[in-house]
Short mmCIF file of C-alpha atoms in Angstrom, two decimals:
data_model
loop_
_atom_site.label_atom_id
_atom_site.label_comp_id
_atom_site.label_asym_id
_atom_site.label_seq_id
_atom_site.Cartn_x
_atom_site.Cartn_y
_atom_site.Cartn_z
CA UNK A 1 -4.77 6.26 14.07
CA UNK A 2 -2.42 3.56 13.12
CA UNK A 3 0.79 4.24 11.29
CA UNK A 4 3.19 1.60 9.02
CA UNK A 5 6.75 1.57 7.66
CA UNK A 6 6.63 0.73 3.57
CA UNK A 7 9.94 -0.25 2.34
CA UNK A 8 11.15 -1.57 -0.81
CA UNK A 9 13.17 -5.03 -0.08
CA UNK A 10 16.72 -3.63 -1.68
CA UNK A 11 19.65 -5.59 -0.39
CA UNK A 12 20.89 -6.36 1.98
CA UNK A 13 17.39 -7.98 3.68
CA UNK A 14 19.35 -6.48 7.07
CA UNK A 15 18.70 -2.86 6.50
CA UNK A 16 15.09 -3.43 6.01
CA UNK A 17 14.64 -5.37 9.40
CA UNK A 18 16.63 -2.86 11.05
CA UNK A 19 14.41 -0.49 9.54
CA UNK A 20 11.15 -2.49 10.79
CA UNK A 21 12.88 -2.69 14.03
CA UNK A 22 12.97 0.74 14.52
CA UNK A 23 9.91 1.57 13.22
CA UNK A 24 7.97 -0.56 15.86
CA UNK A 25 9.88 1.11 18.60
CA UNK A 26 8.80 4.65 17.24
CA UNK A 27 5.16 3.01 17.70
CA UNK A 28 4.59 2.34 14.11
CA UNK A 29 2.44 -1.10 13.99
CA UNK A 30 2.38 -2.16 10.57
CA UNK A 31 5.72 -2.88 8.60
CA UNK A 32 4.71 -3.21 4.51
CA UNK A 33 6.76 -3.74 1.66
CA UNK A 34 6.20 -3.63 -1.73
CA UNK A 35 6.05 -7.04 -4.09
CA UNK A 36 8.11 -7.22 -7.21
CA UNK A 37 10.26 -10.56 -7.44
CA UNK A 38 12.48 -9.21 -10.25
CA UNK A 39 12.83 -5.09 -8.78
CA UNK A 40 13.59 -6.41 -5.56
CA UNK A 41 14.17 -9.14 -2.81
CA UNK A 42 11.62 -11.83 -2.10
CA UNK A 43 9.51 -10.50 1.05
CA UNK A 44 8.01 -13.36 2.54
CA UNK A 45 11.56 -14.89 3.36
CA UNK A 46 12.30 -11.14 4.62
CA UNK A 47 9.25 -11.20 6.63
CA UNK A 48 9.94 -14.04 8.74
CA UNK A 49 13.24 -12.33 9.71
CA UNK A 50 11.04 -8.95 10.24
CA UNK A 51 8.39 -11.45 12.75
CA UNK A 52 11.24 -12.76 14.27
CA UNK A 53 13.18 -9.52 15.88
CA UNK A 54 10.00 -7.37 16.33
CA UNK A 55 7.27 -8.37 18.93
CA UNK A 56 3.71 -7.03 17.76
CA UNK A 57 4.52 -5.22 14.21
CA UNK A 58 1.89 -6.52 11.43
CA UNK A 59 3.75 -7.76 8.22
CA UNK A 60 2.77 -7.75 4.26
CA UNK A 61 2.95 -6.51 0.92
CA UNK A 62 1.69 -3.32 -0.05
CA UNK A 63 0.74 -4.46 -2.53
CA UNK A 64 0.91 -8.36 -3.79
CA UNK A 65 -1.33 -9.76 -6.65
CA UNK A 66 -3.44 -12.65 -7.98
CA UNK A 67 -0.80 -13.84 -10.44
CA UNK A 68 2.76 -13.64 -9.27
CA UNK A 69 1.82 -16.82 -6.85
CA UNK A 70 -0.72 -19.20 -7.03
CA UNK A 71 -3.27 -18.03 -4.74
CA UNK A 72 -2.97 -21.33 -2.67
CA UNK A 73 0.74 -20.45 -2.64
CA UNK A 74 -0.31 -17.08 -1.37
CA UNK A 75 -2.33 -18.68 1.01
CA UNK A 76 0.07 -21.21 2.56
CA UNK A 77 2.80 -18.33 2.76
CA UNK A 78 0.97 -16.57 5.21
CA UNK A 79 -0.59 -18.92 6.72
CA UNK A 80 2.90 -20.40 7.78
CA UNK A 81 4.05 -17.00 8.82
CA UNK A 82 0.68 -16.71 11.54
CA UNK A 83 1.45 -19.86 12.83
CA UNK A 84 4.88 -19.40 13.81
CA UNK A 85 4.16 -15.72 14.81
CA UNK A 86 0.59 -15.20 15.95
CA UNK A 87 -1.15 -14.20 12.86
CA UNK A 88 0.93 -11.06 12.64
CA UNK A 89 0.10 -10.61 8.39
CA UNK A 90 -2.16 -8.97 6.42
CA UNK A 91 -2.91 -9.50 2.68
CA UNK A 92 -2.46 -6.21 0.87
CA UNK A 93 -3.17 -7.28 -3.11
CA UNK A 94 -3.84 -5.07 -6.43
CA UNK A 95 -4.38 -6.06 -9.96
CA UNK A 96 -0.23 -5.80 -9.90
CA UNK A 97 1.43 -3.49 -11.26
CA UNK A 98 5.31 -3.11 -11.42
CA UNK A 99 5.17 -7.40 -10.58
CA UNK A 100 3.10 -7.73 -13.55
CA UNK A 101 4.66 -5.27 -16.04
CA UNK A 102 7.80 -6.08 -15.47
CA UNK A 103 7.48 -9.59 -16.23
CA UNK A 104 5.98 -8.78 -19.48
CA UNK A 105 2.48 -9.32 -18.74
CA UNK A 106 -1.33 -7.33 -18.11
CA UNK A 107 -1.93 -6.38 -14.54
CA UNK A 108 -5.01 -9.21 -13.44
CA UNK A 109 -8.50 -8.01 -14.60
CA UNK A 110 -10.51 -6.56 -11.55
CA UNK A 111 -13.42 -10.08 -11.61
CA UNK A 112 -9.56 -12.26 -11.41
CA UNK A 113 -8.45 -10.38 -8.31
CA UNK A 114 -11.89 -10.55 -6.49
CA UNK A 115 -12.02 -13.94 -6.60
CA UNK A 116 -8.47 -14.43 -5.47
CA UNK A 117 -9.13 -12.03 -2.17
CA UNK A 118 -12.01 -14.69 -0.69
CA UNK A 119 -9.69 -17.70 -1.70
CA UNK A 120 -6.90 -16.55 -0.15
CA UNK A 121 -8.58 -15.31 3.00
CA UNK A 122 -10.13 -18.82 2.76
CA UNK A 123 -7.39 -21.30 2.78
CA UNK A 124 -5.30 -18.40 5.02
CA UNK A 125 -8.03 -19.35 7.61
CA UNK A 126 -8.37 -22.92 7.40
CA UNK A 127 -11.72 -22.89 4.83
CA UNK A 128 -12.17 -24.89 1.98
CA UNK A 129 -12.20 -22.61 -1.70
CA UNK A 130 -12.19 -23.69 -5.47
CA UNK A 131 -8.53 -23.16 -7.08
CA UNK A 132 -9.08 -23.64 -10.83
CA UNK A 133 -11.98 -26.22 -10.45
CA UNK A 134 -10.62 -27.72 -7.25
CA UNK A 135 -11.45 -27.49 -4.27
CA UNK A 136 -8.50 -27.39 -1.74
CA UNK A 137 -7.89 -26.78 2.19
CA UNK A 138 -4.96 -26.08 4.24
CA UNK A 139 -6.00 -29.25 6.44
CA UNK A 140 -2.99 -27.77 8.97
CA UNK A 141 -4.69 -24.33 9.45
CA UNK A 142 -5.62 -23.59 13.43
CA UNK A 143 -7.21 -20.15 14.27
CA UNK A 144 -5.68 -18.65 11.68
CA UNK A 145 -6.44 -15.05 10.46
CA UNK A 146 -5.85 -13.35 7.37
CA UNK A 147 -7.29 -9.56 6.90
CA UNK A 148 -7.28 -9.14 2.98
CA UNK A 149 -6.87 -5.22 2.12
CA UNK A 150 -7.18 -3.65 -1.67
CA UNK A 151 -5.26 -1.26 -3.34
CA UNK A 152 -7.83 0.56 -5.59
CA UNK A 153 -8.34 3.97 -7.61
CA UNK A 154 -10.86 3.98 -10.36
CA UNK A 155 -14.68 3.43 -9.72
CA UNK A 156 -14.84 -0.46 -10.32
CA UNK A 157 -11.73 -0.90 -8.16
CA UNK A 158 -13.23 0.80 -5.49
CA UNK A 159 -16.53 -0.33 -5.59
CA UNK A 160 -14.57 -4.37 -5.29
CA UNK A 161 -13.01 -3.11 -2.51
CA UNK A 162 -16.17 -2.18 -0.87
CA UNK A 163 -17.73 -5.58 -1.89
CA UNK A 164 -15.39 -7.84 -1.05
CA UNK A 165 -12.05 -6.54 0.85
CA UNK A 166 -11.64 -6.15 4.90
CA UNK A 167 -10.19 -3.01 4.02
CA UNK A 168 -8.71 -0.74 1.28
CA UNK A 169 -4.90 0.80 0.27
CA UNK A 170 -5.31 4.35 -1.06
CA UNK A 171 -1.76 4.93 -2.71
CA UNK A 172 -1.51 9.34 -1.81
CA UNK A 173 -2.75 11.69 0.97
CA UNK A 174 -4.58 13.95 -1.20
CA UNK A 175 -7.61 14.91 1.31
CA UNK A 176 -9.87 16.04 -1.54
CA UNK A 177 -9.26 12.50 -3.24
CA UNK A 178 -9.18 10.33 -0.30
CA UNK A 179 -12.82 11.79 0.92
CA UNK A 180 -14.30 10.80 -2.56
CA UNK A 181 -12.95 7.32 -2.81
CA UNK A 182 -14.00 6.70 1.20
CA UNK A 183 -16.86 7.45 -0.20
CA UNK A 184 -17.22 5.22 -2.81
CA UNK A 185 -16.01 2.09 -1.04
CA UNK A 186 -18.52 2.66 1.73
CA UNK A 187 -21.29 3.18 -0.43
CA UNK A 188 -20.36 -0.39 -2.16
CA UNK A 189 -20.47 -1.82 1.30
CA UNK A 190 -23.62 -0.61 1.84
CA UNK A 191 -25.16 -1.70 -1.19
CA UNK A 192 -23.43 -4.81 -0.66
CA UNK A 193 -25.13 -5.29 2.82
CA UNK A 194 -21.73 -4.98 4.14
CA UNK A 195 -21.04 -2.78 7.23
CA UNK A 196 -19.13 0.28 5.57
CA UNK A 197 -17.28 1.19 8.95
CA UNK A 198 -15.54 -2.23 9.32
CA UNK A 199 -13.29 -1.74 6.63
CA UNK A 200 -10.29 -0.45 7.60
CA UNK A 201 -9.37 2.63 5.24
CA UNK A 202 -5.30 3.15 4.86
CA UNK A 203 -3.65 5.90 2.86
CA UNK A 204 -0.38 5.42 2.16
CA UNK A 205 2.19 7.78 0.91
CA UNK A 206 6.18 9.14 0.89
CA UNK A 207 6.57 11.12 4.07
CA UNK A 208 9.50 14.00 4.50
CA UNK A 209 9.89 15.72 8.03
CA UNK A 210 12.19 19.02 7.25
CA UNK A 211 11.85 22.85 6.84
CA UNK A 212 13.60 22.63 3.17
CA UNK A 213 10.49 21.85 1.28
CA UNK A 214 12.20 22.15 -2.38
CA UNK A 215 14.64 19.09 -0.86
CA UNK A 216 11.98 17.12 0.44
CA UNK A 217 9.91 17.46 -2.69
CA UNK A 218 12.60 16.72 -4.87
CA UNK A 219 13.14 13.32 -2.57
CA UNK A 220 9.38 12.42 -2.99
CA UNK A 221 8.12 13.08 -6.83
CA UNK A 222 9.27 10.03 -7.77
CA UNK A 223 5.61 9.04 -6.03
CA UNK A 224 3.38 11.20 -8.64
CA UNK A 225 4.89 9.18 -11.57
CA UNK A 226 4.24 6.12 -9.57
CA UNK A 227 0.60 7.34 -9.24
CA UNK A 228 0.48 8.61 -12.70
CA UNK A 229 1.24 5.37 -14.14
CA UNK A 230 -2.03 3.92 -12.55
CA UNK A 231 -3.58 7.29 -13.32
CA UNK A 232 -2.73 6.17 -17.43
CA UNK A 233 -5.06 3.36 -16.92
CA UNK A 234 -7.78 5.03 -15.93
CA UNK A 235 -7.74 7.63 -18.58
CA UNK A 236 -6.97 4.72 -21.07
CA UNK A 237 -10.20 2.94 -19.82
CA UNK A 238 -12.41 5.98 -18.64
CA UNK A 239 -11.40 9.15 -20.93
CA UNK A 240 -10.37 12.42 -19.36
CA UNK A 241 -13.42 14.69 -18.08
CA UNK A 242 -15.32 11.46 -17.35
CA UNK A 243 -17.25 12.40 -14.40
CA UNK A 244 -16.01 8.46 -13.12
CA UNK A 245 -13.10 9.88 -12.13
CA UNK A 246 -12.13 13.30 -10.36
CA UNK A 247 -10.69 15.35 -12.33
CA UNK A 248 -8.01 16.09 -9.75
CA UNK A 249 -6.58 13.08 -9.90
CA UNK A 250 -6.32 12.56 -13.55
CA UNK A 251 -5.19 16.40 -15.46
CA UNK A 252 -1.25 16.04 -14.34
CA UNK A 253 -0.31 13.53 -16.64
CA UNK A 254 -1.42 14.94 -19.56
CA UNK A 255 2.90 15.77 -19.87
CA UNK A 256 3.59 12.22 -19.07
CA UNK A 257 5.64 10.19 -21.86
CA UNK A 258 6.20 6.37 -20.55
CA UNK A 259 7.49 5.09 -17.62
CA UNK A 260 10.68 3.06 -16.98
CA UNK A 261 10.00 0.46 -14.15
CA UNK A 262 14.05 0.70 -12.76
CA UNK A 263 13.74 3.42 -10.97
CA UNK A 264 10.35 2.80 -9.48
CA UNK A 265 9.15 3.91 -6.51
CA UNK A 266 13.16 5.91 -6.09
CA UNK A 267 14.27 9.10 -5.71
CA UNK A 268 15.58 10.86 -8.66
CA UNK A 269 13.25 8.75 -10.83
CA UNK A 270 13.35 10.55 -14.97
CA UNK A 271 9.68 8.86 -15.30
CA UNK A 272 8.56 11.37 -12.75
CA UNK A 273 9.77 14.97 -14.17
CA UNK A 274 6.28 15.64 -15.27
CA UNK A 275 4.95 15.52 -11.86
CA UNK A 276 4.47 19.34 -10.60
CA UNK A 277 5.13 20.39 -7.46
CA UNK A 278 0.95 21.23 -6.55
CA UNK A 279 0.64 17.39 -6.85
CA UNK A 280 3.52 16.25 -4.75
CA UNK A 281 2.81 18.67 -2.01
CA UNK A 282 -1.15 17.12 -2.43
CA UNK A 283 -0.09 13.49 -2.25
CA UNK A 284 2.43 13.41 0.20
CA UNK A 285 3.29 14.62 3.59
CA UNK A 286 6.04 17.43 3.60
CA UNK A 287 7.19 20.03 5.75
CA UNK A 288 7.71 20.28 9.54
CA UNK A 289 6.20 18.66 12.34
CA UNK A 290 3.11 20.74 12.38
CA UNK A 291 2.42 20.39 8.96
CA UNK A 292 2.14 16.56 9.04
CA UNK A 293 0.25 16.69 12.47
CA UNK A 294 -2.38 18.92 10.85
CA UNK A 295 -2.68 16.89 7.36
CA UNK A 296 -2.99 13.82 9.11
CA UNK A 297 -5.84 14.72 11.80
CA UNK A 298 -7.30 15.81 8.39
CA UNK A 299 -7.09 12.51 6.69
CA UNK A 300 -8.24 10.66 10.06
CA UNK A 301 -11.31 12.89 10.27
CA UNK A 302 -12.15 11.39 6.93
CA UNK A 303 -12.70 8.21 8.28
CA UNK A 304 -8.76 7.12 7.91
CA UNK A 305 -7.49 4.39 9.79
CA UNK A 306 -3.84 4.07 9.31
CA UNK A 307 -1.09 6.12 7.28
CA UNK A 308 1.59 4.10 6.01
CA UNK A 309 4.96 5.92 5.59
CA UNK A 310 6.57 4.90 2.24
CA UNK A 311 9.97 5.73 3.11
CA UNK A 312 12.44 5.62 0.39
CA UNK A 313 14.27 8.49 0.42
CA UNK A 314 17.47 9.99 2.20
CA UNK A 315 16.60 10.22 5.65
CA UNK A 316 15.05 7.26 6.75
CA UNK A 317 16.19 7.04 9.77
CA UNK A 318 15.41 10.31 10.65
CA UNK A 319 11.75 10.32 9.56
CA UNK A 320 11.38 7.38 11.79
CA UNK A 321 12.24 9.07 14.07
CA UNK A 322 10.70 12.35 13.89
CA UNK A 323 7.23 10.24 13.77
CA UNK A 324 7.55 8.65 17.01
CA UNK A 325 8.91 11.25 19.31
CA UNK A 326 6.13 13.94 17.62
CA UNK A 327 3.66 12.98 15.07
CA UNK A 328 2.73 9.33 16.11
CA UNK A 329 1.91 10.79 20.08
CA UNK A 330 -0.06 13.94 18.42
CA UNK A 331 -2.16 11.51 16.94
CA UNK A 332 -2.83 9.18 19.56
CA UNK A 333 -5.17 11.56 21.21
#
């Protein structure tokens, strides 16, 4: 199993390479950040910094979006970034969320953001691809490689992922939930005449190493009301008790009023007081050592590839830490 570093890009730019630095030499090989140019810092210029003082860590947002660049944009960002550093990127993307809202417009319907993940793997790679009735290439493209990755929940989502991604983001650890959306991307990529075991599968999700499991849920529920606001969407779209979507993901909102976008994805967020305690010990990793060691060979037995650590909470640092002296090694077997 593979394990990441997500970070939100808060100044100053130097605590999150420092951060990235000392996640790859805890044996973490993915470094992700998330992709909101009003919330927080520009990544890309923060990932060539990150490339730069690391030697084999992975870079990209968890998650971008068709909208916020052009997709050519998109393309040429990364692109740049694999030439000067070995096409160390990947291409996480949703429908955008917090990028989107914030701005004052609709997250990117789901047939918008499947187009966008073959363009941008496209011109990433040096093919040619239609940009609004165009077509374009990045004539200064050599070898370059681009893995595109979706962030997905509800059944369409997931069955785009299957079609067209190189692998998919689930946003919370829940083993239940992660074994029934596995499920439903592979079956796409079946029907798609896709192999369903090359896509890579990461769950991703606040991690808290410590005996005081009241502190470390407190430092976590923000997550839940992160969830919960892509949980809204679904019910919105699907209805509750819709037999498209489990159950188990969807009840716990039913308290939910609104959601205020600055304090997203940070502890202490107000937005997140609905979230009960069952569903932040179900979507994150808490507890001691053993704890996380057992979750995770759970997830990884259902098929799961990576865990990416989002790590914004008050021991950093430590966390880090506490992955690569025990939890990263337990899992390497």
């Amino acid at each position: 199993m593979d394990f990441g570093l997500v970070l939100q890009t808060d100044p100053p730019s130097s605590d999150v390479v420092d951060l990235m630095r000392r996640a790859e030499g805890n044996g973490f090989r993915y470094g992700w950040t998330f992709d909101s140019a009003v919330l927080w810092q520009e990544p890309f210029v923060i990932y060539s910094r990150i490339l730069e003082h690391t030697t084999t860590l992975t870079v990209g947002p968890m998650v971008t979006n068709p909208s916020t660049r052009t997709w050519e944009v998109t393309a040429s960002t990364f692109a740049t970034l694999n030439e000067m550093y070995g096409n160390r990127t990947v291409c996480g993307i949703g429908r955008g969320d917090s990028a989107m809202r914030v701005a004052g417009r609709k997250p990117n319907t789901l047939a918008t953001l499947g187009e966008s993940i073959g363009v941008i793997r496209d011109l990433a790679e040096g093919r040619e691809a239609t940009v609004d009735g165009s077509t374009l290439r990045l004539p200064w493209v050599r070898d370059g490689r681009l893995p595109v990755w979706m962030a997905a929940y509800g059944p369409k989502a997931l069955a785009l992922a299957g079609r067209k991604a190189d692998g998919f983001i689930l946003q919370l650890a829940d083993p239940f939930l992660t074994e029934w959306m596995v499920k439903a991307v592979r079956t796409a990529a079946s029907d798609a005449g896709r192999d369903p075991d090359a896509i890579t599968i990461c769950v991703a999700a606040p991690a808290y190493v410590s005996d005081d499991l009241a502190h470390a849920r407190e430092q976590c529920r923000w997550f839940g009301g992160m969830v919960g606001n892509h949980v809204a969407d679904l019910v919105a779209r699907y209805g509750e008790h819709s037999g498209l979507v489990p159950d188990a993901l969807t009840t716990y909102i039913k308290a939910r009023e609104g959601y205020d976008y600055s304090h997203h994805g940070r502890t202490g967020n107000p937005s997140a007081d609905f979230v009960p305690d069952e569903i932040v010990d179900r979507f994150c990793l808490l507890g001691p050592v053993e704890a996380h060691i057992e979750k995770l060979k759970a997830l990884r037995a259902l098929g799961v590839d990576q865990f990416a650590l989002y790590d914004m909470h008050d021991a950093k640092e430590a966390v880090i830490d506490a992955y690569g002296a025990e939890i990263i090694p337990a899992l390497q077997d």
